[in-house]
PDB file of C-alpha atoms in Angstrom:
ATOM      1  CA  UNK A   1     116.932 103.814 110.063  1.00 77.00           C
ATOM      2  CA  UNK A   2     116.266 101.924 113.220  1.00 84.00           C
ATOM      3  CA  UNK A   3     117.112  98.219 113.182  1.00 91.00           C
ATOM      4  CA  UNK A   4     113.545  97.425 114.023  1.00 93.00           C
ATOM      5  CA  UNK A   5     112.364  99.272 110.800  1.00 92.00           C
ATOM      6  CA  UNK A   6     115.094  97.618 108.740  1.00 91.00           C
ATOM      7  CA  UNK A   7     113.715  94.145 109.934  1.00 95.00           C
ATOM      8  CA  UNK A   8     110.160  95.302 109.233  1.00 93.00           C
ATOM      9  CA  UNK A   9     110.734  96.219 105.692  1.00 91.00           C
ATOM     10  CA  UNK A  10     111.989  92.792 104.866  1.00 91.00           C
ATOM     11  CA  UNK A  11     109.297  90.997 106.731  1.00 96.00           C
ATOM     12  CA  UNK A  12     106.256  93.359 105.970  1.00 97.00           C
ATOM     13  CA  UNK A  13     106.952  94.616 102.246  1.00 94.00           C
ATOM     14  CA  UNK A  14     105.625  92.718  99.451  1.00 96.00           C
ATOM     15  CA  UNK A  15     104.806  92.801  96.005  1.00 95.00           C
ATOM     16  CA  UNK A  16     101.130  92.191  94.470  1.00 96.00           C
ATOM     17  CA  UNK A  17     102.435  89.217  92.723  1.00 95.00           C
ATOM     18  CA  UNK A  18     103.824  87.501  95.734  1.00 96.00           C
ATOM     19  CA  UNK A  19     100.221  86.195  96.356  1.00 97.00           C
ATOM     20  CA  UNK A  20      98.408  84.983  93.297  1.00 97.00           C
ATOM     21  CA  UNK A  21      94.590  85.599  92.970  1.00 97.00           C
ATOM     22  CA  UNK A  22      93.802  82.011  93.363  1.00 97.00           C
ATOM     23  CA  UNK A  23      95.805  81.839  96.691  1.00 98.00           C
ATOM     24  CA  UNK A  24      93.673  84.679  97.938  1.00 98.00           C
ATOM     25  CA  UNK A  25      90.553  83.190  96.903  1.00 98.00           C
ATOM     26  CA  UNK A  26      91.606  80.023  98.806  1.00 98.00           C
ATOM     27  CA  UNK A  27      92.333  81.980 101.886  1.00 98.00           C
ATOM     28  CA  UNK A  28      89.040  84.005 101.743  1.00 98.00           C
ATOM     29  CA  UNK A  29      87.096  80.862 101.405  1.00 97.00           C
ATOM     30  CA  UNK A  30      88.948  79.071 104.195  1.00 97.00           C
ATOM     31  CA  UNK A  31      88.544  82.076 106.627  1.00 96.00           C
ATOM     32  CA  UNK A  32      85.123  83.166 105.360  1.00 98.00           C
ATOM     33  CA  UNK A  33      86.206  86.816 105.551  1.00 98.00           C
ATOM     34  CA  UNK A  34      84.197  89.263 103.498  1.00 98.00           C
ATOM     35  CA  UNK A  35      85.996  92.383 101.436  1.00 98.00           C
ATOM     36  CA  UNK A  36      84.212  95.640 100.897  1.00 98.00           C
ATOM     37  CA  UNK A  37      85.834  98.514  98.503  1.00 98.00           C
ATOM     38  CA  UNK A  38      85.106 102.020  99.183  1.00 98.00           C
ATOM     39  CA  UNK A  39      85.710 104.771  96.922  1.00 98.00           C
ATOM     40  CA  UNK A  40      85.240 108.341  98.563  1.00 98.00           C
ATOM     41  CA  UNK A  41      84.362 110.524  95.463  1.00 98.00           C
ATOM     42  CA  UNK A  42      83.727 114.244  94.783  1.00 96.00           C
ATOM     43  CA  UNK A  43      83.571 115.255  91.179  1.00 96.00           C
ATOM     44  CA  UNK A  44      85.124 112.203  89.858  1.00 97.00           C
ATOM     45  CA  UNK A  45      82.924 111.200  86.959  1.00 97.00           C
ATOM     46  CA  UNK A  46      85.818 111.030  84.524  1.00 96.00           C
ATOM     47  CA  UNK A  47      87.588 108.171  86.342  1.00 97.00           C
ATOM     48  CA  UNK A  48      85.162 106.628  88.979  1.00 98.00           C
ATOM     49  CA  UNK A  49      83.465 104.543  86.413  1.00 98.00           C
ATOM     50  CA  UNK A  50      86.432 102.958  84.973  1.00 98.00           C
ATOM     51  CA  UNK A  51      87.806 102.004  88.219  1.00 98.00           C
ATOM     52  CA  UNK A  52      84.479 100.463  89.556  1.00 98.00           C
ATOM     53  CA  UNK A  53      84.290  98.588  86.059  1.00 98.00           C
ATOM     54  CA  UNK A  54      87.707  96.976  86.527  1.00 98.00           C
ATOM     55  CA  UNK A  55      87.033  95.935  90.102  1.00 98.00           C
ATOM     56  CA  UNK A  56      83.704  94.380  89.153  1.00 98.00           C
ATOM     57  CA  UNK A  57      84.855  92.732  86.144  1.00 98.00           C
ATOM     58  CA  UNK A  58      87.966  91.389  87.483  1.00 98.00           C
ATOM     59  CA  UNK A  59      87.159  90.837  91.175  1.00 98.00           C
ATOM     60  CA  UNK A  60      83.812  90.208  91.439  1.00 98.00           C
ATOM     61  CA  UNK A  61      82.514  88.570  88.275  1.00 98.00           C
ATOM     62  CA  UNK A  62      85.895  86.540  86.993  1.00 97.00           C
ATOM     63  CA  UNK A  63      87.165  85.935  90.695  1.00 97.00           C
ATOM     64  CA  UNK A  64      84.754  86.464  93.612  1.00 98.00           C
ATOM     65  CA  UNK A  65      87.357  88.291  95.913  1.00 98.00           C
ATOM     66  CA  UNK A  66      85.499  91.580  96.465  1.00 98.00           C
ATOM     67  CA  UNK A  67      81.922  91.267  98.111  1.00 98.00           C
ATOM     68  CA  UNK A  68      80.724  94.907  97.607  1.00 98.00           C
ATOM     69  CA  UNK A  69      81.857  98.189  95.890  1.00 98.00           C
ATOM     70  CA  UNK A  70      80.559 101.330  97.709  1.00 98.00           C
ATOM     71  CA  UNK A  71      81.224 104.980  96.258  1.00 98.00           C
ATOM     72  CA  UNK A  72      80.390 107.413  98.986  1.00 98.00           C
ATOM     73  CA  UNK A  73      79.628 110.819  97.048  1.00 98.00           C
ATOM     74  CA  UNK A  74      80.340 113.733  99.165  1.00 96.00           C
ATOM     75  CA  UNK A  75      78.317 116.293  97.209  1.00 94.00           C
ATOM     76  CA  UNK A  76      79.496 115.934  93.482  1.00 97.00           C
ATOM     77  CA  UNK A  77      78.278 118.692  90.984  1.00 96.00           C
ATOM     78  CA  UNK A  78      78.782 116.452  88.225  1.00 96.00           C
ATOM     79  CA  UNK A  79      77.757 112.951  87.169  1.00 98.00           C
ATOM     80  CA  UNK A  80      79.843 111.102  89.535  1.00 98.00           C
ATOM     81  CA  UNK A  81      76.842 109.135  91.165  1.00 98.00           C
ATOM     82  CA  UNK A  82      75.248 108.250  87.853  1.00 98.00           C
ATOM     83  CA  UNK A  83      78.648 107.089  86.243  1.00 98.00           C
ATOM     84  CA  UNK A  84      79.592 105.019  89.312  1.00 98.00           C
ATOM     85  CA  UNK A  85      75.898 103.275  89.479  1.00 98.00           C
ATOM     86  CA  UNK A  86      76.205 102.640  85.851  1.00 98.00           C
ATOM     87  CA  UNK A  87      79.320 100.825  86.242  1.00 98.00           C
ATOM     88  CA  UNK A  88      77.990  98.650  89.068  1.00 98.00           C
ATOM     89  CA  UNK A  89      78.704 100.330  92.324  1.00 98.00           C
ATOM     90  CA  UNK A  90      76.289 100.954  95.172  1.00 98.00           C
ATOM     91  CA  UNK A  91      76.302 104.737  95.703  1.00 98.00           C
ATOM     92  CA  UNK A  92      75.367 106.157  98.974  1.00 98.00           C
ATOM     93  CA  UNK A  93      75.570 110.063  99.523  1.00 98.00           C
ATOM     94  CA  UNK A  94      77.487 110.960 102.406  1.00 97.00           C
ATOM     95  CA  UNK A  95      74.720 113.146 104.103  1.00 97.00           C
ATOM     96  CA  UNK A  96      72.363 110.273 104.056  1.00 97.00           C
ATOM     97  CA  UNK A  97      74.871 108.330 106.488  1.00 98.00           C
ATOM     98  CA  UNK A  98      74.400 109.139 110.099  1.00 97.00           C
ATOM     99  CA  UNK A  99      72.157 112.338 109.697  1.00 96.00           C
ATOM    100  CA  UNK A 100      72.123 112.831 113.404  1.00 96.00           C
ATOM    101  CA  UNK A 101      75.453 114.244 113.158  1.00 96.00           C
ATOM    102  CA  UNK A 102      75.767 116.995 110.542  1.00 95.00           C
ATOM    103  CA  UNK A 103      78.646 116.319 107.846  1.00 95.00           C
ATOM    104  CA  UNK A 104      81.507 118.351 107.372  1.00 94.00           C
ATOM    105  CA  UNK A 105      83.780 118.441 104.205  1.00 93.00           C
ATOM    106  CA  UNK A 106      86.625 116.360 104.024  1.00 94.00           C
ATOM    107  CA  UNK A 107      88.036 112.927 102.851  1.00 95.00           C
ATOM    108  CA  UNK A 108      88.242 111.702 106.354  1.00 96.00           C
ATOM    109  CA  UNK A 109      84.586 112.395 107.178  1.00 97.00           C
ATOM    110  CA  UNK A 110      83.660 110.197 104.157  1.00 98.00           C
ATOM    111  CA  UNK A 111      85.826 107.391 105.039  1.00 98.00           C
ATOM    112  CA  UNK A 112      84.525 107.468 108.699  1.00 98.00           C
ATOM    113  CA  UNK A 113      80.989 107.435 107.684  1.00 98.00           C
ATOM    114  CA  UNK A 114      81.508 104.603 105.109  1.00 98.00           C
ATOM    115  CA  UNK A 115      82.029 102.031 107.976  1.00 98.00           C
ATOM    116  CA  UNK A 116      78.277 102.377 108.759  1.00 98.00           C
ATOM    117  CA  UNK A 117      77.194 101.463 104.949  1.00 98.00           C
ATOM    118  CA  UNK A 118      79.618  98.688 104.523  1.00 98.00           C
ATOM    119  CA  UNK A 119      79.787  95.044 105.907  1.00 97.00           C
ATOM    120  CA  UNK A 120      83.213  93.569 104.888  1.00 98.00           C
ATOM    121  CA  UNK A 121      85.437  92.139 107.674  1.00 98.00           C
ATOM    122  CA  UNK A 122      88.166  93.899 105.427  1.00 98.00           C
ATOM    123  CA  UNK A 123      87.569  97.446 104.101  1.00 98.00           C
ATOM    124  CA  UNK A 124      89.615  98.581 101.243  1.00 98.00           C
ATOM    125  CA  UNK A 125      89.695 102.231 100.312  1.00 98.00           C
ATOM    126  CA  UNK A 126      90.637 103.347  97.039  1.00 98.00           C
ATOM    127  CA  UNK A 127      90.740 107.026  95.571  1.00 96.00           C
ATOM    128  CA  UNK A 128      88.343 107.918  92.775  1.00 97.00           C
ATOM    129  CA  UNK A 129      90.723 109.879  90.579  1.00 94.00           C
ATOM    130  CA  UNK A 130      93.027 106.905  89.479  1.00 94.00           C
ATOM    131  CA  UNK A 131      93.737 106.565  85.709  1.00 92.00           C
ATOM    132  CA  UNK A 132      95.230 103.448  84.343  1.00 91.00           C
ATOM    133  CA  UNK A 133      93.699 101.461  87.184  1.00 94.00           C
ATOM    134  CA  UNK A 134      94.763  97.916  87.843  1.00 95.00           C
ATOM    135  CA  UNK A 135      92.971  95.354  90.048  1.00 97.00           C
ATOM    136  CA  UNK A 136      96.506  94.938  91.924  1.00 96.00           C
ATOM    137  CA  UNK A 137      95.333  98.164  93.724  1.00 97.00           C
ATOM    138  CA  UNK A 138      92.617  96.093  95.583  1.00 98.00           C
ATOM    139  CA  UNK A 139      93.949  92.580  95.380  1.00 98.00           C
ATOM    140  CA  UNK A 140      97.491  93.369  96.219  1.00 98.00           C
ATOM    141  CA  UNK A 141      96.668  95.221  99.611  1.00 98.00           C
ATOM    142  CA  UNK A 142      93.822  92.913 100.455  1.00 98.00           C
ATOM    143  CA  UNK A 143      95.986  89.751  99.961  1.00 98.00           C
ATOM    144  CA  UNK A 144      98.009  90.064 103.388  1.00 98.00           C
ATOM    145  CA  UNK A 145      94.934  90.496 105.573  1.00 98.00           C
ATOM    146  CA  UNK A 146      93.455  87.262 104.051  1.00 98.00           C
ATOM    147  CA  UNK A 147      96.564  85.052 104.340  1.00 98.00           C
ATOM    148  CA  UNK A 148      98.113  86.489 107.684  1.00 98.00           C
ATOM    149  CA  UNK A 149      96.002  86.988 110.649  1.00 98.00           C
ATOM    150  CA  UNK A 150      98.794  89.139 112.337  1.00 98.00           C
ATOM    151  CA  UNK A 151      98.313  91.727 109.769  1.00 98.00           C
ATOM    152  CA  UNK A 152      95.701  94.465 110.509  1.00 98.00           C
ATOM    153  CA  UNK A 153      96.422  97.349 108.002  1.00 98.00           C
ATOM    154  CA  UNK A 154      98.251  97.378 104.468  1.00 98.00           C
ATOM    155  CA  UNK A 155      99.143 100.325 102.537  1.00 97.00           C
ATOM    156  CA  UNK A 156      99.953 100.375  98.850  1.00 96.00           C
ATOM    157  CA  UNK A 157     103.237 101.602  97.765  1.00 92.00           C
ATOM    158  CA  UNK A 158     103.936 102.454  94.099  1.00 92.00           C
ATOM    159  CA  UNK A 159     105.908 104.755  91.881  1.00 88.00           C
ATOM    160  CA  UNK A 160     104.252 108.419  91.534  1.00 75.00           C
ATOM    161  CA  UNK A 161     105.391 110.140  88.528  1.00 75.00           C
ATOM    162  CA  UNK A 162     104.309 113.935  88.148  1.00 62.00           C
ATOM    163  CA  UNK A 163     102.573 114.598  84.599  1.00 59.00           C
ATOM    164  CA  UNK A 164     103.913 117.828  83.230  1.00 47.00           C
ATOM    165  CA  UNK A 165     100.752 119.900  82.402  1.00 49.00           C
ATOM    166  CA  UNK A 166     101.977 122.872  80.288  1.00 52.00           C
ATOM    167  CA  UNK A 167     105.037 123.719  77.826  1.00 52.00           C
ATOM    168  CA  UNK A 168     107.041 121.850  75.535  1.00 56.00           C
ATOM    169  CA  UNK A 169     107.149 118.713  77.720  1.00 49.00           C
ATOM    170  CA  UNK A 170     103.393 118.585  78.344  1.00 46.00           C
ATOM    171  CA  UNK A 171     102.236 115.116  78.986  1.00 54.00           C
ATOM    172  CA  UNK A 172     105.681 113.959  79.952  1.00 55.00           C
ATOM    173  CA  UNK A 173     105.929 111.913  83.148  1.00 50.00           C
ATOM    174  CA  UNK A 174     108.517 113.041  85.758  1.00 51.00           C
ATOM    175  CA  UNK A 175     109.553 109.986  87.679  1.00 55.00           C
ATOM    176  CA  UNK A 176     109.685 110.416  91.350  1.00 52.00           C
ATOM    177  CA  UNK A 177     108.292 113.941  91.334  1.00 50.00           C
ATOM    178  CA  UNK A 178     104.823 113.210  92.620  1.00 50.00           C
ATOM    179  CA  UNK A 179     103.819 113.061  96.267  1.00 75.00           C
ATOM    180  CA  UNK A 180     105.201 116.437  97.153  1.00 84.00           C
ATOM    181  CA  UNK A 181     103.219 116.851 100.420  1.00 90.00           C
ATOM    182  CA  UNK A 182     104.613 113.273 101.470  1.00 88.00           C
ATOM    183  CA  UNK A 183     108.110 114.351 100.772  1.00 89.00           C
ATOM    184  CA  UNK A 184     107.995 117.908 102.238  1.00 91.00           C
ATOM    185  CA  UNK A 185     105.773 117.323 105.280  1.00 92.00           C
ATOM    186  CA  UNK A 186     104.658 113.672 106.099  1.00 90.00           C
ATOM    187  CA  UNK A 187     108.038 111.899 105.850  1.00 91.00           C
ATOM    188  CA  UNK A 188     109.824 114.445 107.864  1.00 90.00           C
ATOM    189  CA  UNK A 189     107.114 114.425 110.404  1.00 89.00           C
ATOM    190  CA  UNK A 190     107.247 110.620 110.423  1.00 90.00           C
ATOM    191  CA  UNK A 191     110.983 110.260 110.662  1.00 89.00           C
ATOM    192  CA  UNK A 192     111.359 112.703 113.478  1.00 86.00           C
ATOM    193  CA  UNK A 193     108.641 111.947 115.628  1.00 87.00           C
ATOM    194  CA  UNK A 194     107.406 108.498 114.943  1.00 90.00           C
ATOM    195  CA  UNK A 195     110.767 106.777 113.175  1.00 90.00           C
ATOM    196  CA  UNK A 196     109.216 103.190 113.604  1.00 92.00           C
ATOM    197  CA  UNK A 197     106.932 104.432 110.647  1.00 92.00           C
ATOM    198  CA  UNK A 198     109.855 105.684 108.572  1.00 90.00           C
ATOM    199  CA  UNK A 199     109.587 102.421 106.280  1.00 91.00           C
ATOM    200  CA  UNK A 200     106.401 103.386 104.737  1.00 91.00           C
ATOM    201  CA  UNK A 201     107.088 104.467 101.038  1.00 89.00           C
ATOM    202  CA  UNK A 202     103.641 106.179 100.501  1.00 92.00           C
ATOM    203  CA  UNK A 203     102.432 107.066 104.028  1.00 93.00           C
ATOM    204  CA  UNK A 204      99.674 109.453 102.541  1.00 94.00           C
ATOM    205  CA  UNK A 205      98.542 107.167  99.819  1.00 94.00           C
ATOM    206  CA  UNK A 206      94.755 106.803  99.580  1.00 95.00           C
ATOM    207  CA  UNK A 207      94.943 103.041  98.488  1.00 97.00           C
ATOM    208  CA  UNK A 208      94.982 100.992 101.781  1.00 98.00           C
ATOM    209  CA  UNK A 209      93.003  98.167 103.405  1.00 98.00           C
ATOM    210  CA  UNK A 210      92.417  97.173 107.026  1.00 98.00           C
ATOM    211  CA  UNK A 211      90.332  94.985 109.289  1.00 98.00           C
ATOM    212  CA  UNK A 212      87.210  96.382 110.348  1.00 98.00           C
ATOM    213  CA  UNK A 213      87.999  95.443 113.874  1.00 98.00           C
ATOM    214  CA  UNK A 214      90.808  98.077 113.659  1.00 98.00           C
ATOM    215  CA  UNK A 215      89.175 100.825 111.894  1.00 98.00           C
ATOM    216  CA  UNK A 216      86.163 100.885 113.923  1.00 98.00           C
ATOM    217  CA  UNK A 217      88.657 101.670 117.051  1.00 97.00           C
ATOM    218  CA  UNK A 218      90.383 104.396 115.329  1.00 96.00           C
ATOM    219  CA  UNK A 219      89.379 108.160 115.544  1.00 95.00           C
ATOM    220  CA  UNK A 220      89.283 109.815 111.881  1.00 97.00           C
ATOM    221  CA  UNK A 221      90.259 113.301 111.193  1.00 95.00           C
ATOM    222  CA  UNK A 222      87.804 114.701 108.949  1.00 94.00           C
ATOM    223  CA  UNK A 223      90.435 116.152 106.284  1.00 91.00           C
ATOM    224  CA  UNK A 224      93.422 115.172 104.598  1.00 91.00           C
ATOM    225  CA  UNK A 225      95.182 114.380 107.713  1.00 94.00           C
ATOM    226  CA  UNK A 226      93.150 110.885 107.834  1.00 96.00           C
ATOM    227  CA  UNK A 227      96.109 108.861 106.290  1.00 97.00           C
ATOM    228  CA  UNK A 228      98.607 110.124 108.589  1.00 96.00           C
ATOM    229  CA  UNK A 229      96.336 109.871 111.724  1.00 96.00           C
ATOM    230  CA  UNK A 230      95.436 106.400 110.863  1.00 97.00           C
ATOM    231  CA  UNK A 231      98.928 105.262 110.380  1.00 97.00           C
ATOM    232  CA  UNK A 232     100.121 106.800 113.941  1.00 95.00           C
ATOM    233  CA  UNK A 233      97.049 105.553 115.909  1.00 95.00           C
ATOM    234  CA  UNK A 234      97.342 102.105 114.525  1.00 97.00           C
ATOM    235  CA  UNK A 235     100.986 101.949 115.260  1.00 96.00           C
ATOM    236  CA  UNK A 236      99.917 102.756 118.973  1.00 95.00           C
ATOM    237  CA  UNK A 237      96.983 100.350 118.835  1.00 95.00           C
ATOM    238  CA  UNK A 238      98.414  97.061 117.051  1.00 97.00           C
ATOM    239  CA  UNK A 239     102.198  97.742 116.941  1.00 97.00           C
ATOM    240  CA  UNK A 240     104.410  97.935 113.845  1.00 97.00           C
ATOM    241  CA  UNK A 241     104.340  94.128 112.950  1.00 98.00           C
ATOM    242  CA  UNK A 242     100.579  94.487 112.196  1.00 98.00           C
ATOM    243  CA  UNK A 243     101.171  97.021 109.553  1.00 98.00           C
ATOM    244  CA  UNK A 244     102.407  96.197 105.984  1.00 98.00           C
ATOM    245  CA  UNK A 245     102.792  97.695 102.483  1.00 96.00           C
ATOM    246  CA  UNK A 246     102.446  96.140  99.229  1.00 96.00           C
ATOM    247  CA  UNK A 247     104.034  97.354  95.817  1.00 94.00           C
ATOM    248  CA  UNK A 248     101.371  97.617  93.255  1.00 94.00           C
ATOM    249  CA  UNK A 249     103.349  99.378  90.384  1.00 91.00           C
ATOM    250  CA  UNK A 250     102.400 103.072  89.319  1.00 90.00           C
ATOM    251  CA  UNK A 251      99.687 105.404  90.458  1.00 88.00           C
ATOM    252  CA  UNK A 252      98.715 107.835  87.722  1.00 83.00           C
ATOM    253  CA  UNK A 253      96.062 110.461  89.068  1.00 57.00           C
ATOM    254  CA  UNK A 254      95.118 114.038  88.991  1.00 66.00           C
ATOM    255  CA  UNK A 255      97.564 116.431  90.792  1.00 64.00           C
ATOM    256  CA  UNK A 256      96.877 119.154  92.914  1.00 70.00           C
ATOM    257  CA  UNK A 257      97.802 122.856  92.529  1.00 79.00           C
ATOM    258  CA  UNK A 258     100.395 124.346  95.011  1.00 82.00           C
ATOM    259  CA  UNK A 259      97.904 126.083  96.990  1.00 86.00           C
ATOM    260  CA  UNK A 260      95.797 123.139  97.453  1.00 86.00           C
ATOM    261  CA  UNK A 261      98.884 121.245  98.655  1.00 89.00           C
ATOM    262  CA  UNK A 262      99.539 123.995 101.070  1.00 90.00           C
ATOM    263  CA  UNK A 263      96.174 123.408 102.654  1.00 90.00           C
ATOM    264  CA  UNK A 264      96.707 119.618 102.539  1.00 90.00           C
ATOM    265  CA  UNK A 265     100.145 120.179 104.219  1.00 93.00           C
ATOM    266  CA  UNK A 266      98.560 122.190 106.986  1.00 91.00           C
ATOM    267  CA  UNK A 267      95.912 119.619 107.768  1.00 92.00           C
ATOM    268  CA  UNK A 268      98.527 117.157 108.038  1.00 93.00           C
ATOM    269  CA  UNK A 269     100.786 119.019 110.375  1.00 92.00           C
ATOM    270  CA  UNK A 270      97.813 119.783 112.555  1.00 90.00           C
ATOM    271  CA  UNK A 271      96.927 115.986 112.758  1.00 92.00           C
ATOM    272  CA  UNK A 272     100.653 115.367 113.870  1.00 93.00           C
ATOM    273  CA  UNK A 273     100.438 118.155 116.434  1.00 89.00           C
ATOM    274  CA  UNK A 274      97.364 116.812 117.969  1.00 89.00           C
ATOM    275  CA  UNK A 275      99.024 113.266 118.245  1.00 90.00           C
ATOM    276  CA  UNK A 276     102.078 114.842 119.747  1.00 88.00           C
ATOM    277  CA  UNK A 277     100.592 116.943 122.321  1.00 72.00           C
ATOM    278  CA  UNK A 278      96.889 117.453 122.044  1.00 65.00           C
ATOM    279  CA  UNK A 279      97.839 120.724 122.291  1.00 48.00           C
ATOM    280  CA  UNK A 280      96.107 124.014 121.396  1.00 51.00           C
ATOM    281  CA  UNK A 281      96.685 126.041 118.049  1.00 49.00           C
ATOM    282  CA  UNK A 282      96.939 129.558 118.685  1.00 52.00           C
ATOM    283  CA  UNK A 283      95.266 130.075 115.127  1.00 61.00           C
ATOM    284  CA  UNK A 284      94.095 127.139 113.241  1.00 68.00           C
ATOM    285  CA  UNK A 285      94.210 129.018 109.888  1.00 73.00           C
ATOM    286  CA  UNK A 286      96.377 129.038 106.701  1.00 70.00           C
ATOM    287  CA  UNK A 287      96.980 132.161 104.757  1.00 68.00           C
ATOM    288  CA  UNK A 288      98.249 131.879 101.102  1.00 68.00           C
ATOM    289  CA  UNK A 289      98.520 134.569  98.215  1.00 62.00           C
ATOM    290  CA  UNK A 290      97.232 134.833  94.899  1.00 76.00           C
ATOM    291  CA  UNK A 291      98.230 137.671  92.359  1.00 74.00           C
ATOM    292  CA  UNK A 292      95.357 139.888  91.644  1.00 79.00           C
ATOM    293  CA  UNK A 293      94.937 143.009  89.557  1.00 83.00           C
ATOM    294  CA  UNK A 294      96.329 145.167  92.523  1.00 75.00           C
ATOM    295  CA  UNK A 295      99.145 142.663  93.358  1.00 70.00           C
ATOM    296  CA  UNK A 296      99.358 139.824  95.835  1.00 65.00           C
ATOM    297  CA  UNK A 297      95.709 139.102  97.594  1.00 79.00           C
ATOM    298  CA  UNK A 298      95.546 136.888 100.721  1.00 74.00           C
ATOM    299  CA  UNK A 299      93.449 133.871 100.922  1.00 81.00           C
ATOM    300  CA  UNK A 300      92.802 132.456 104.307  1.00 80.00           C
ATOM    301  CA  UNK A 301      91.676 129.028 104.779  1.00 81.00           C
ATOM    302  CA  UNK A 302      90.436 127.110 108.306  1.00 80.00           C
ATOM    303  CA  UNK A 303      92.882 124.233 108.845  1.00 76.00           C
ATOM    304  CA  UNK A 304      90.821 120.981 109.670  1.00 75.00           C
ATOM    305  CA  UNK A 305      90.954 120.662 113.414  1.00 73.00           C
ATOM    306  CA  UNK A 306      87.989 118.238 113.921  1.00 82.00           C
ATOM    307  CA  UNK A 307      88.156 114.682 114.365  1.00 89.00           C
ATOM    308  CA  UNK A 308      85.392 111.742 114.563  1.00 94.00           C
ATOM    309  CA  UNK A 309      85.374 109.346 117.355  1.00 95.00           C
ATOM    310  CA  UNK A 310      86.066 105.699 116.927  1.00 96.00           C
ATOM    311  CA  UNK A 311      83.111 104.268 115.074  1.00 96.00           C
ATOM    312  CA  UNK A 312      82.643 101.857 118.068  1.00 95.00           C
ATOM    313  CA  UNK A 313      81.496 104.713 120.051  1.00 96.00           C
ATOM    314  CA  UNK A 314      78.543 105.633 117.786  1.00 96.00           C
ATOM    315  CA  UNK A 315      75.268 104.110 119.227  1.00 95.00           C
ATOM    316  CA  UNK A 316      73.870 103.774 115.552  1.00 95.00           C
ATOM    317  CA  UNK A 317      77.023 101.572 114.810  1.00 95.00           C
ATOM    318  CA  UNK A 318      76.816  99.646 117.844  1.00 93.00           C
ATOM    319  CA  UNK A 319      72.872  98.727 117.290  1.00 92.00           C
ATOM    320  CA  UNK A 320      73.946  97.692 113.706  1.00 87.00           C
ATOM    321  CA  UNK A 321      76.536  95.167 114.897  1.00 72.00           C
ATOM    322  CA  UNK A 322      73.951  93.767 117.667  1.00 70.00           C
ATOM    323  CA  UNK A 323      71.278  93.438 114.853  1.00 66.00           C
TER     324      UNK A 323
END
């Protein structure tokens, strides 16, 4: 590990308990900064309501740390929107945001559009599939942004157990076995090509907070590559010392199957490739195999290659800022 990264680990890695809630409230009052929490959601009726309820109860009603909770629904077929609204979130549908630009599927697309429907100086992103949710996932990563003006982006770090889904061990949690795409794809890419980012424990984690002034200057890969792209681009824009991470405990969520992980890995690799060379892919597709009645059958998927420009370049966003 680079000496610079070792120093960064000591200087920019914290625990959620390092900044008590009262300290954060005092810093928020002193600086006048507002905080938005965004949950990108697609068919998450089982979990989104619980997350919203905890944030609203603990970080809005009991302690006024969060100013707004926005759930951006990207086309759920279940009751995600109704459950989120009943729990106290403002629900906005992806396609209603910036209709001039037709929406495409993908998490990054939702995060990018959320900048147009939120107002916080600090924007905190939280995945909507978390179980056993703790308010530390928000207060922990928002904390350094409220108390340290030199910090611009904070990632959550956590243990990520893999829950066994079948067999005699069904329900058991295997410590350290979650985050397979991180260990097999993202971490090798970062260590080999961007070694200054090698200190991030969860580089692909969906829980992170950043200053709007940074987010509006970043391009957003529309799909699963958004977290890696954001880290790499933020490093170049603001430098390593402006990035940080906070330990928030344990993250429990729904796990993807192997084929979904393969598609995620391909999108992340493509995001890295673009940043390495802005090169041309000969064939931006991924073929996977499933056993059918006649043997293994190929299934080919397009790899996310589109990126949205920095929000600061969008006329509607600029007009809103002026207004």
